[in-house]
Amino acid sequence: MMFLVLSLIQNGCFCFDVLFSFSQSKAFLQTAASIAPHMYEPHFNYSTLSDKIGDLQSSYTAAQRSEDAFPEHVDTQQILKHLRQHFAVL
């Protein structure tokens, strides 16, 4: 599904379908995070997706939750560093 979404973006077609897919993905990840708040994966994946679509506040909040669940997760630390640098510029 993600490969299809990326190819649609590159061709400049079906943007509504792409946004709908991102919205669905966000909803599924939010549901997963609410069902298993102790797991870092749903929070991290939600953070990554939110960052990619420009929702930086949601990305930061989800990354903090991911860090709470798994403080040693390197990718979470990297996205938090990236977001903090971005917010410092603003």
C-alpha positions as a Markdown table, in Angstrom:
| # | Residue | x | y | z |
|---|---|---|---|---|
| 1 | Met | 0.0 | 0.0 | 0.0 |
| 2 | Met | 2.8 | 2.5 | 0.9 |
| 3 | Phe | 4.5 | 1.8 | -2.5 |
| 4 | Leu | 1.3 | 2.6 | -4.3 |
| 5 | Val | 0.9 | 5.8 | -2.2 |
| 6 | Leu | 4.4 | 6.9 | -3.0 |
| 7 | Ser | 4.0 | 6.3 | -6.7 |
| 8 | Leu | 0.8 | 8.3 | -6.8 |
| 9 | Ile | 2.6 | 11.2 | -5.1 |
| 10 | Gln | 5.4 | 11.1 | -7.6 |
| 11 | Asn | 3.0 | 11.1 | -10.6 |
| 12 | Gly | 1.0 | 14.0 | -9.1 |
| 13 | Cys | -2.2 | 12.1 | -9.4 |
| 14 | Phe | -4.9 | 11.1 | -6.9 |
| 15 | Cys | -3.8 | 13.4 | -4.1 |
| 16 | Phe | -7.1 | 13.1 | -2.3 |
| 17 | Asp | -6.6 | 9.3 | -2.2 |
| 18 | Val | -3.1 | 9.8 | -0.8 |
| 19 | Leu | -4.3 | 12.1 | 2.0 |
| 20 | Phe | -7.1 | 9.7 | 2.8 |
| 21 | Ser | -4.6 | 6.9 | 3.2 |
| 22 | Phe | -2.5 | 9.0 | 5.5 |
| 23 | Ser | -5.6 | 9.9 | 7.5 |
| 24 | Gln | -6.5 | 6.3 | 7.8 |
| 25 | Ser | -3.0 | 5.4 | 8.9 |
| 26 | Lys | -3.0 | 8.1 | 11.5 |
| 27 | Ala | -6.3 | 6.8 | 12.9 |
| 28 | Phe | -5.1 | 3.2 | 13.0 |
| 29 | Leu | -1.9 | 4.3 | 14.8 |
| 30 | Gln | -3.8 | 6.4 | 17.3 |
| 31 | Thr | -6.1 | 3.4 | 18.0 |
| 32 | Ala | -3.1 | 1.1 | 18.5 |
| 33 | Ala | -1.4 | 3.6 | 20.9 |
| 34 | Ser | -4.6 | 3.9 | 22.9 |
| 35 | Ile | -5.0 | 0.1 | 23.2 |
| 36 | Ala | -1.3 | -0.4 | 24.1 |
| 37 | Pro | 0.1 | 2.8 | 25.6 |
| 38 | His | 3.0 | 0.9 | 27.1 |
| 39 | Met | 4.4 | 0.0 | 23.7 |
| 40 | Tyr | 6.6 | 2.4 | 21.9 |
| 41 | Glu | 6.0 | 1.3 | 18.3 |
| 42 | Pro | 2.5 | 2.9 | 17.7 |
| 43 | His | 3.7 | 6.2 | 19.3 |
| 44 | Phe | 6.9 | 6.2 | 17.2 |
| 45 | Asn | 5.2 | 5.3 | 14.0 |
| 46 | Tyr | 2.6 | 8.0 | 14.6 |
| 47 | Ser | 5.3 | 10.4 | 15.3 |
| 48 | Thr | 7.1 | 9.6 | 12.1 |
| 49 | Leu | 4.0 | 9.8 | 10.0 |
| 50 | Ser | 3.0 | 13.1 | 11.6 |
| 51 | Asp | 6.4 | 14.5 | 10.9 |
| 52 | Lys | 6.3 | 13.5 | 7.3 |
| 53 | Ile | 3.0 | 15.2 | 6.7 |
| 54 | Gly | 4.0 | 18.4 | 8.6 |
| 55 | Asp | 2.0 | 17.9 | 11.9 |
| 56 | Leu | 5.0 | 18.7 | 14.0 |
| 57 | Gln | 3.2 | 19.2 | 17.3 |
| 58 | Ser | 1.5 | 15.8 | 17.1 |
| 59 | Ser | 4.8 | 14.3 | 16.0 |
| 60 | Tyr | 6.6 | 15.7 | 19.1 |
| 61 | Thr | 3.9 | 14.6 | 21.5 |
| 62 | Ala | 3.9 | 11.1 | 20.1 |
| 63 | Ala | 7.7 | 10.9 | 20.2 |
| 64 | Gln | 7.7 | 11.9 | 23.8 |
| 65 | Arg | 5.2 | 9.0 | 24.6 |
| 66 | Ser | 7.5 | 6.7 | 22.6 |
| 67 | Glu | 10.4 | 7.8 | 24.7 |
| 68 | Asp | 8.5 | 7.3 | 27.9 |
| 69 | Ala | 7.8 | 3.7 | 26.8 |
| 70 | Phe | 11.3 | 2.9 | 25.6 |
| 71 | Pro | 13.9 | 5.6 | 26.5 |
| 72 | Glu | 16.8 | 3.8 | 24.8 |
| 73 | His | 15.1 | 3.7 | 21.3 |
| 74 | Val | 17.6 | 5.4 | 19.1 |
| 75 | Asp | 15.2 | 6.4 | 16.3 |
| 76 | Thr | 12.9 | 8.1 | 18.8 |
| 77 | Gln | 15.9 | 10.0 | 20.1 |
| 78 | Gln | 16.7 | 11.1 | 16.6 |
| 79 | Ile | 13.2 | 12.3 | 15.8 |
| 80 | Leu | 13.1 | 14.2 | 19.1 |
| 81 | Lys | 16.4 | 15.9 | 18.3 |
| 82 | His | 15.2 | 16.8 | 14.8 |
| 83 | Leu | 11.9 | 18.3 | 16.2 |
| 84 | Arg | 13.7 | 20.2 | 19.0 |
| 85 | Gln | 16.1 | 21.7 | 16.5 |
| 86 | His | 13.1 | 22.7 | 14.3 |
| 87 | Phe | 11.2 | 24.3 | 17.1 |
| 88 | Ala | 14.3 | 26.2 | 18.3 |
| 89 | Val | 14.5 | 27.9 | 14.9 |
| 90 | Leu | 10.8 | 29.0 | 15.2 |
